[in-house]
Each structure stands twice: as C-alpha cells, then as structure tokens.
PDB file of C-alpha atoms in Angstrom:
ATOM      1  CA  UNK A1496     126.042 -55.957  13.434  1.00 59.00           C
ATOM      2  CA  UNK A1497     123.650 -55.439  11.129  1.00 61.00           C
ATOM      3  CA  UNK A1498     121.904 -52.311  12.716  1.00 63.00           C
ATOM      4  CA  UNK A1499     126.041 -50.831  12.847  1.00 64.00           C
ATOM      5  CA  UNK A1500     126.399 -51.710   9.193  1.00 61.00           C
ATOM      6  CA  UNK A1501     123.382 -49.605   8.154  1.00 56.00           C
ATOM      7  CA  UNK A1502     123.843 -46.785  10.402  1.00 61.00           C
ATOM      8  CA  UNK A1503     127.476 -46.456   8.743  1.00 61.00           C
ATOM      9  CA  UNK A1504     125.963 -46.764   5.082  1.00 55.00           C
ATOM     10  CA  UNK A1505     123.044 -44.117   6.180  1.00 57.00           C
ATOM     11  CA  UNK A1506     125.839 -41.837   7.806  1.00 57.00           C
ATOM     12  CA  UNK A1507     127.888 -42.021   4.324  1.00 54.00           C
ATOM     13  CA  UNK A1508     124.900 -41.406   2.057  1.00 52.00           C
ATOM     14  CA  UNK A1509     123.846 -38.426   4.320  1.00 54.00           C
ATOM     15  CA  UNK A1510     127.455 -36.756   3.996  1.00 52.00           C
ATOM     16  CA  UNK A1511     128.067 -37.158   0.317  1.00 51.00           C
ATOM     17  CA  UNK A1512     124.379 -35.926  -0.267  1.00 49.00           C
ATOM     18  CA  UNK A1513     124.669 -33.328   2.009  1.00 50.00           C
ATOM     19  CA  UNK A1514     128.577 -31.724   0.638  1.00 50.00           C
ATOM     20  CA  UNK A1515     126.692 -32.436  -2.962  1.00 49.00           C
ATOM     21  CA  UNK A1516     124.041 -29.792  -2.058  1.00 49.00           C
ATOM     22  CA  UNK A1517     126.383 -27.603  -0.797  1.00 48.00           C
ATOM     23  CA  UNK A1518     128.550 -27.706  -3.873  1.00 50.00           C
ATOM     24  CA  UNK A1519     125.810 -27.357  -5.979  1.00 55.00           C
ATOM     25  CA  UNK A1520     124.211 -24.726  -4.246  1.00 78.00           C
ATOM     26  CA  UNK A1521     127.112 -22.376  -4.547  1.00 80.00           C
ATOM     27  CA  UNK A1522     127.588 -23.327  -7.725  1.00 86.00           C
ATOM     28  CA  UNK A1523     124.336 -22.094  -8.566  1.00 88.00           C
ATOM     29  CA  UNK A1524     124.734 -18.862  -7.179  1.00 91.00           C
ATOM     30  CA  UNK A1525     128.089 -18.053  -9.092  1.00 93.00           C
ATOM     31  CA  UNK A1526     126.265 -19.147 -12.325  1.00 93.00           C
ATOM     32  CA  UNK A1527     123.357 -16.654 -11.149  1.00 91.00           C
ATOM     33  CA  UNK A1528     125.818 -13.802 -10.516  1.00 93.00           C
ATOM     34  CA  UNK A1529     127.388 -14.777 -14.181  1.00 95.00           C
ATOM     35  CA  UNK A1530     123.843 -14.493 -15.841  1.00 93.00           C
ATOM     36  CA  UNK A1531     123.355 -11.206 -14.142  1.00 93.00           C
ATOM     37  CA  UNK A1532     126.386  -9.593 -15.506  1.00 95.00           C
ATOM     38  CA  UNK A1533     125.820 -11.191 -18.797  1.00 95.00           C
ATOM     39  CA  UNK A1534     122.170  -9.364 -18.886  1.00 92.00           C
ATOM     40  CA  UNK A1535     123.353  -5.904 -17.658  1.00 94.00           C
ATOM     41  CA  UNK A1536     126.132  -6.094 -20.202  1.00 96.00           C
ATOM     42  CA  UNK A1537     123.632  -6.921 -23.002  1.00 93.00           C
ATOM     43  CA  UNK A1538     121.196  -3.950 -21.891  1.00 92.00           C
ATOM     44  CA  UNK A1539     124.735  -1.807 -21.600  1.00 95.00           C
ATOM     45  CA  UNK A1540     125.112  -2.725 -25.062  1.00 95.00           C
ATOM     46  CA  UNK A1541     121.677  -2.292 -26.135  1.00 92.00           C
ATOM     47  CA  UNK A1542     121.043   1.432 -24.780  1.00 93.00           C
ATOM     48  CA  UNK A1543     124.818   2.337 -26.399  1.00 95.00           C
ATOM     49  CA  UNK A1544     123.490   1.088 -30.174  1.00 94.00           C
ATOM     50  CA  UNK A1545     119.758   2.804 -29.622  1.00 93.00           C
ATOM     51  CA  UNK A1546     121.810   5.956 -28.718  1.00 94.00           C
ATOM     52  CA  UNK A1547     124.172   5.899 -31.816  1.00 95.00           C
ATOM     53  CA  UNK A1548     121.200   5.205 -33.608  1.00 93.00           C
ATOM     54  CA  UNK A1549     119.401   8.235 -32.803  1.00 93.00           C
ATOM     55  CA  UNK A1550     116.893   6.937 -30.449  1.00 91.00           C
ATOM     56  CA  UNK A1551     117.693   7.810 -27.526  1.00 92.00           C
ATOM     57  CA  UNK A1552     118.121  11.948 -26.624  1.00 92.00           C
ATOM     58  CA  UNK A1553     121.729  12.871 -25.164  1.00 94.00           C
ATOM     59  CA  UNK A1554     120.629  13.937 -21.761  1.00 93.00           C
ATOM     60  CA  UNK A1555     118.965  10.615 -21.399  1.00 92.00           C
ATOM     61  CA  UNK A1556     121.543   8.248 -22.212  1.00 95.00           C
ATOM     62  CA  UNK A1557     123.964   9.857 -19.888  1.00 95.00           C
ATOM     63  CA  UNK A1558     121.241   9.644 -17.345  1.00 93.00           C
ATOM     64  CA  UNK A1559     121.057   5.818 -18.132  1.00 93.00           C
ATOM     65  CA  UNK A1560     124.699   5.459 -18.433  1.00 95.00           C
ATOM     66  CA  UNK A1561     125.135   6.725 -14.954  1.00 95.00           C
ATOM     67  CA  UNK A1562     122.831   3.769 -13.570  1.00 93.00           C
ATOM     68  CA  UNK A1563     124.881   1.235 -15.327  1.00 94.00           C
ATOM     69  CA  UNK A1564     128.018   2.556 -13.782  1.00 96.00           C
ATOM     70  CA  UNK A1565     126.406   2.558 -10.425  1.00 93.00           C
ATOM     71  CA  UNK A1566     124.746  -0.982 -11.045  1.00 93.00           C
ATOM     72  CA  UNK A1567     128.656  -2.355 -12.093  1.00 95.00           C
ATOM     73  CA  UNK A1568     129.938  -1.061  -9.062  1.00 95.00           C
ATOM     74  CA  UNK A1569     127.488  -2.917  -7.070  1.00 94.00           C
ATOM     75  CA  UNK A1570     127.973  -6.064  -9.459  1.00 94.00           C
ATOM     76  CA  UNK A1571     131.346  -6.055  -8.784  1.00 96.00           C
ATOM     77  CA  UNK A1572     131.101  -5.717  -5.132  1.00 95.00           C
ATOM     78  CA  UNK A1573     128.675  -8.847  -5.233  1.00 94.00           C
ATOM     79  CA  UNK A1574     131.349 -10.507  -7.257  1.00 96.00           C
ATOM     80  CA  UNK A1575     133.985  -9.823  -4.713  1.00 96.00           C
ATOM     81  CA  UNK A1576     131.809 -10.652  -1.664  1.00 94.00           C
ATOM     82  CA  UNK A1577     130.781 -14.023  -3.345  1.00 94.00           C
ATOM     83  CA  UNK A1578     134.778 -14.468  -3.890  1.00 94.00           C
ATOM     84  CA  UNK A1579     135.385 -13.584  -0.099  1.00 94.00           C
ATOM     85  CA  UNK A1580     132.529 -16.194   0.795  1.00 92.00           C
ATOM     86  CA  UNK A1581     130.557 -13.428   2.206  1.00 93.00           C
ATOM     87  CA  UNK A1582     127.527 -14.191   4.610  1.00 93.00           C
ATOM     88  CA  UNK A1583     124.116 -14.574   2.096  1.00 92.00           C
ATOM     89  CA  UNK A1584     122.881 -11.143   4.536  1.00 93.00           C
ATOM     90  CA  UNK A1585     125.616  -9.413   3.304  1.00 94.00           C
ATOM     91  CA  UNK A1586     125.486 -10.400  -0.431  1.00 93.00           C
ATOM     92  CA  UNK A1587     121.751  -9.800  -0.031  1.00 94.00           C
ATOM     93  CA  UNK A1588     121.899  -6.285   1.321  1.00 92.00           C
ATOM     94  CA  UNK A1589     123.937  -5.350  -1.936  1.00 91.00           C
ATOM     95  CA  UNK A1590     121.561  -7.270  -4.454  1.00 93.00           C
ATOM     96  CA  UNK A1591     118.497  -5.146  -2.613  1.00 93.00           C
ATOM     97  CA  UNK A1592     120.819  -2.139  -3.798  1.00 91.00           C
ATOM     98  CA  UNK A1593     121.565  -3.600  -7.595  1.00 91.00           C
ATOM     99  CA  UNK A1594     117.374  -4.237  -8.056  1.00 93.00           C
ATOM    100  CA  UNK A1595     116.676  -0.431  -6.532  1.00 93.00           C
ATOM    101  CA  UNK A1596     119.547   0.436  -9.113  1.00 91.00           C
ATOM    102  CA  UNK A1597     117.970  -1.453 -12.034  1.00 93.00           C
ATOM    103  CA  UNK A1598     114.508  -0.028 -11.317  1.00 94.00           C
ATOM    104  CA  UNK A1599     115.433   3.432 -11.892  1.00 92.00           C
ATOM    105  CA  UNK A1600     117.184   2.320 -15.238  1.00 91.00           C
ATOM    106  CA  UNK A1601     113.758   0.715 -15.957  1.00 92.00           C
ATOM    107  CA  UNK A1602     112.280   3.982 -14.950  1.00 93.00           C
ATOM    108  CA  UNK A1603     114.100   6.448 -16.959  1.00 90.00           C
ATOM    109  CA  UNK A1604     113.791   4.386 -20.067  1.00 88.00           C
ATOM    110  CA  UNK A1605     110.122   4.494 -19.689  1.00 87.00           C
ATOM    111  CA  UNK A1606     109.899   7.905 -19.561  1.00 86.00           C
ATOM    112  CA  UNK A1607     112.416   9.371 -21.715  1.00 88.00           C
ATOM    113  CA  UNK A1608     112.541   6.265 -24.918  1.00 90.00           C
ATOM    114  CA  UNK A1609     109.835   7.675 -27.083  1.00 86.00           C
ATOM    115  CA  UNK A1610     111.083   5.054 -30.181  1.00 90.00           C
ATOM    116  CA  UNK A1611     108.373   1.992 -29.053  1.00 92.00           C
ATOM    117  CA  UNK A1612     110.942  -0.801 -30.540  1.00 92.00           C
ATOM    118  CA  UNK A1613     113.881   0.832 -28.803  1.00 91.00           C
ATOM    119  CA  UNK A1614     111.880   1.010 -25.549  1.00 92.00           C
ATOM    120  CA  UNK A1615     110.806  -2.648 -26.009  1.00 93.00           C
ATOM    121  CA  UNK A1616     114.375  -4.217 -26.428  1.00 91.00           C
ATOM    122  CA  UNK A1617     115.569  -2.053 -23.726  1.00 92.00           C
ATOM    123  CA  UNK A1618     112.703  -2.988 -21.240  1.00 93.00           C
ATOM    124  CA  UNK A1619     113.291  -6.182 -22.027  1.00 93.00           C
ATOM    125  CA  UNK A1620     116.892  -6.603 -21.505  1.00 91.00           C
ATOM    126  CA  UNK A1621     116.987  -4.701 -18.021  1.00 92.00           C
ATOM    127  CA  UNK A1622     113.698  -6.544 -16.601  1.00 94.00           C
ATOM    128  CA  UNK A1623     115.511  -9.694 -17.485  1.00 93.00           C
ATOM    129  CA  UNK A1624     118.411  -8.272 -15.165  1.00 92.00           C
ATOM    130  CA  UNK A1625     116.028  -7.803 -12.815  1.00 94.00           C
ATOM    131  CA  UNK A1626     114.570 -11.136 -13.186  1.00 94.00           C
ATOM    132  CA  UNK A1627     117.999 -12.927 -12.628  1.00 92.00           C
ATOM    133  CA  UNK A1628     119.024 -10.536  -9.370  1.00 93.00           C
ATOM    134  CA  UNK A1629     115.691 -11.725  -7.567  1.00 93.00           C
ATOM    135  CA  UNK A1630     116.409 -15.429  -8.520  1.00 91.00           C
ATOM    136  CA  UNK A1631     120.099 -14.797  -7.003  1.00 90.00           C
ATOM    137  CA  UNK A1632     118.311 -13.610  -3.668  1.00 93.00           C
ATOM    138  CA  UNK A1633     115.937 -16.682  -4.001  1.00 92.00           C
ATOM    139  CA  UNK A1634     118.868 -18.815  -4.286  1.00 88.00           C
ATOM    140  CA  UNK A1635     120.515 -17.060  -1.128  1.00 89.00           C
ATOM    141  CA  UNK A1636     117.415 -17.465   0.852  1.00 90.00           C
ATOM    142  CA  UNK A1637     116.162 -13.962   0.937  1.00 91.00           C
ATOM    143  CA  UNK A1638     114.518 -11.737  -1.333  1.00 90.00           C
ATOM    144  CA  UNK A1639     115.787  -8.527  -3.132  1.00 84.00           C
TER     145      UNK A1639
ATOM    146  CA  UNK B 720     132.693 -50.484  10.721  1.00 64.00           C
ATOM    147  CA  UNK B 721     136.291 -50.670   9.265  1.00 67.00           C
ATOM    148  CA  UNK B 722     138.294 -49.051   6.232  1.00 66.00           C
ATOM    149  CA  UNK B 723     137.247 -52.139   4.014  1.00 71.00           C
ATOM    150  CA  UNK B 724     133.802 -51.837   4.660  1.00 70.00           C
ATOM    151  CA  UNK B 725     133.755 -48.078   4.026  1.00 68.00           C
ATOM    152  CA  UNK B 726     135.425 -48.349   0.870  1.00 69.00           C
ATOM    153  CA  UNK B 727     132.930 -51.173  -0.183  1.00 70.00           C
ATOM    154  CA  UNK B 728     130.450 -49.185   0.727  1.00 68.00           C
ATOM    155  CA  UNK B 729     131.767 -45.870  -1.445  1.00 66.00           C
ATOM    156  CA  UNK B 730     132.591 -48.284  -4.406  1.00 68.00           C
ATOM    157  CA  UNK B 731     128.827 -49.081  -4.400  1.00 67.00           C
ATOM    158  CA  UNK B 732     127.953 -45.558  -4.439  1.00 63.00           C
ATOM    159  CA  UNK B 733     130.367 -44.942  -6.886  1.00 62.00           C
ATOM    160  CA  UNK B 734     129.396 -47.245  -9.364  1.00 66.00           C
ATOM    161  CA  UNK B 735     125.390 -46.599  -8.550  1.00 61.00           C
ATOM    162  CA  UNK B 736     125.410 -42.618  -9.015  1.00 62.00           C
ATOM    163  CA  UNK B 737     127.770 -40.981 -11.654  1.00 60.00           C
ATOM    164  CA  UNK B 738     126.760 -37.351 -10.060  1.00 64.00           C
ATOM    165  CA  UNK B 739     128.466 -38.466  -6.675  1.00 65.00           C
ATOM    166  CA  UNK B 740     131.499 -39.799  -8.381  1.00 57.00           C
ATOM    167  CA  UNK B 741     131.453 -36.459  -9.584  1.00 59.00           C
ATOM    168  CA  UNK B 742     130.897 -34.735  -5.938  1.00 64.00           C
ATOM    169  CA  UNK B 743     133.419 -36.805  -4.459  1.00 61.00           C
ATOM    170  CA  UNK B 744     135.893 -35.734  -7.285  1.00 55.00           C
ATOM    171  CA  UNK B 745     134.771 -32.263  -6.736  1.00 59.00           C
ATOM    172  CA  UNK B 746     135.730 -32.545  -3.108  1.00 60.00           C
ATOM    173  CA  UNK B 747     138.861 -34.257  -3.313  1.00 56.00           C
ATOM    174  CA  UNK B 748     139.892 -31.762  -5.749  1.00 54.00           C
ATOM    175  CA  UNK B 749     138.505 -28.638  -5.205  1.00 62.00           C
ATOM    176  CA  UNK B 750     137.879 -28.437  -9.353  1.00 63.00           C
ATOM    177  CA  UNK B 751     134.159 -26.772  -8.624  1.00 66.00           C
ATOM    178  CA  UNK B 752     135.364 -24.314  -5.987  1.00 74.00           C
ATOM    179  CA  UNK B 753     138.267 -23.624  -8.503  1.00 79.00           C
ATOM    180  CA  UNK B 754     136.113 -23.136 -11.448  1.00 86.00           C
ATOM    181  CA  UNK B 755     133.379 -20.863  -9.483  1.00 90.00           C
ATOM    182  CA  UNK B 756     136.453 -18.441  -8.279  1.00 91.00           C
ATOM    183  CA  UNK B 757     138.214 -18.870 -11.429  1.00 93.00           C
ATOM    184  CA  UNK B 758     134.627 -17.252 -12.831  1.00 95.00           C
ATOM    185  CA  UNK B 759     134.233 -14.742 -10.103  1.00 96.00           C
ATOM    186  CA  UNK B 760     137.642 -13.336 -10.698  1.00 96.00           C
ATOM    187  CA  UNK B 761     136.789 -13.046 -14.490  1.00 97.00           C
ATOM    188  CA  UNK B 762     133.215 -11.464 -13.295  1.00 97.00           C
ATOM    189  CA  UNK B 763     135.183  -8.745 -11.517  1.00 97.00           C
ATOM    190  CA  UNK B 764     136.963  -7.679 -14.397  1.00 98.00           C
ATOM    191  CA  UNK B 765     134.098  -7.586 -16.531  1.00 97.00           C
ATOM    192  CA  UNK B 766     131.841  -5.367 -14.017  1.00 97.00           C
ATOM    193  CA  UNK B 767     134.969  -2.983 -14.388  1.00 98.00           C
ATOM    194  CA  UNK B 768     134.667  -2.968 -17.870  1.00 98.00           C
ATOM    195  CA  UNK B 769     130.973  -2.173 -17.554  1.00 97.00           C
ATOM    196  CA  UNK B 770     132.088   0.558 -15.534  1.00 98.00           C
ATOM    197  CA  UNK B 771     134.900   1.622 -18.200  1.00 98.00           C
ATOM    198  CA  UNK B 772     132.241   1.650 -20.926  1.00 98.00           C
ATOM    199  CA  UNK B 773     129.796   3.641 -18.887  1.00 97.00           C
ATOM    200  CA  UNK B 774     132.571   6.608 -18.250  1.00 98.00           C
ATOM    201  CA  UNK B 775     133.234   6.799 -21.774  1.00 97.00           C
ATOM    202  CA  UNK B 776     129.735   6.955 -22.590  1.00 96.00           C
ATOM    203  CA  UNK B 777     129.596   9.950 -19.722  1.00 96.00           C
ATOM    204  CA  UNK B 778     132.554  11.608 -21.031  1.00 94.00           C
ATOM    205  CA  UNK B 779     134.353  10.744 -17.450  1.00 87.00           C
TER     206      UNK B 779
END
C-alpha cells in the first residue's frame, strides 16, 4: 500500500514537472522571438535615424533597408510558424536564413558606414539581433 | 489510489510550490498558451510594420 502511494505521488510530481517544463520552454521560445523583433526594429530605427542625419550614403541606405525588408519577411514567417506550432526543424530552417540575412546587413554596414559612432551603434544593434536568433535556435534544440 | 488521495497529494503540492500552482492554473485555463498566441499575433503585425517601413525607405 505504501509503495502504491509512493508510486502515485511520484507519478503526479513527474506529470506536473513535465507539463511545467513544456509550458516554460514554449513560452521562452515565444519570448525570445519577441526579443528578436524588438532588436530588429531597434536596428532598423538606428539606421534610418543615421541616414536622416547624413551619416549613411543613400545607396547603402537602400541596400540595408532591402535587408531589413527581407529580415522582416522571414521574421513574420517565423512568428507564423510558432503560432501554428510548427516543428522545431521547420523553424530552425527559417532561423538559418535570418542569420544569413542579418550577417549581410552587418557586412554591408561594415563596408559602407564611414562614421565611427554610426557604425558602432549600427553594428551593436544588428549583432544583438543575431545573438538573439542564435539563442532562439538553441532554445529549439539546434543552431543557426 | 482513490480520488481523495490524489486531491490530498495535489493539495500538498499546491501549498509547497507556487510555481506548481501557476503551472496547473495555466494548464487548466490555457492562460499561458493564450498569452503566447496573442503575443505572436501582435508580433506578426509588427513584423509587417518592419516591412512597410523598409518599403517606404526604398520608395516602393
């Protein structure tokens, strides 16, 4: 009788912990996706402000905003996949594209932004977005 | 194990761990899932805003 009680108790604890862990990990992934959006929005705003201040050449500005357009499209896709409870592998495939797209943005800034302060602010904001996406991939059990 | 014993165990757990109370509450109400869904729906709109802003800068 005592063994049966103990088994039941252990089972209840295991079920509760498992469900809690699942709830937690899904929530963490969604929260990280939200951080990614915030970081990309911030990076885009930094670039627009620096362009308006005359610190980014017009051609480069268009190139970079083209990159933000692409990143925004993939970001929307990632959010839609998470909302639809897509498999981790499917989301990870999108995240790999996101990192590639953000890396292009970083490289373009490195090559074309001559103002040191502008470049530093831009690099920091894009790098923050890259780091968040990599964390998101880790939370999904992969790499990007 | 009868239902009364299960309830007794749950009562012990509920008193011991606030996180467990929260997790069970979320499971029963789906609150956490709904909050995540709401956040993702808002994020989808905000990702579209990123695109709109980029298109405006590109003159598209």
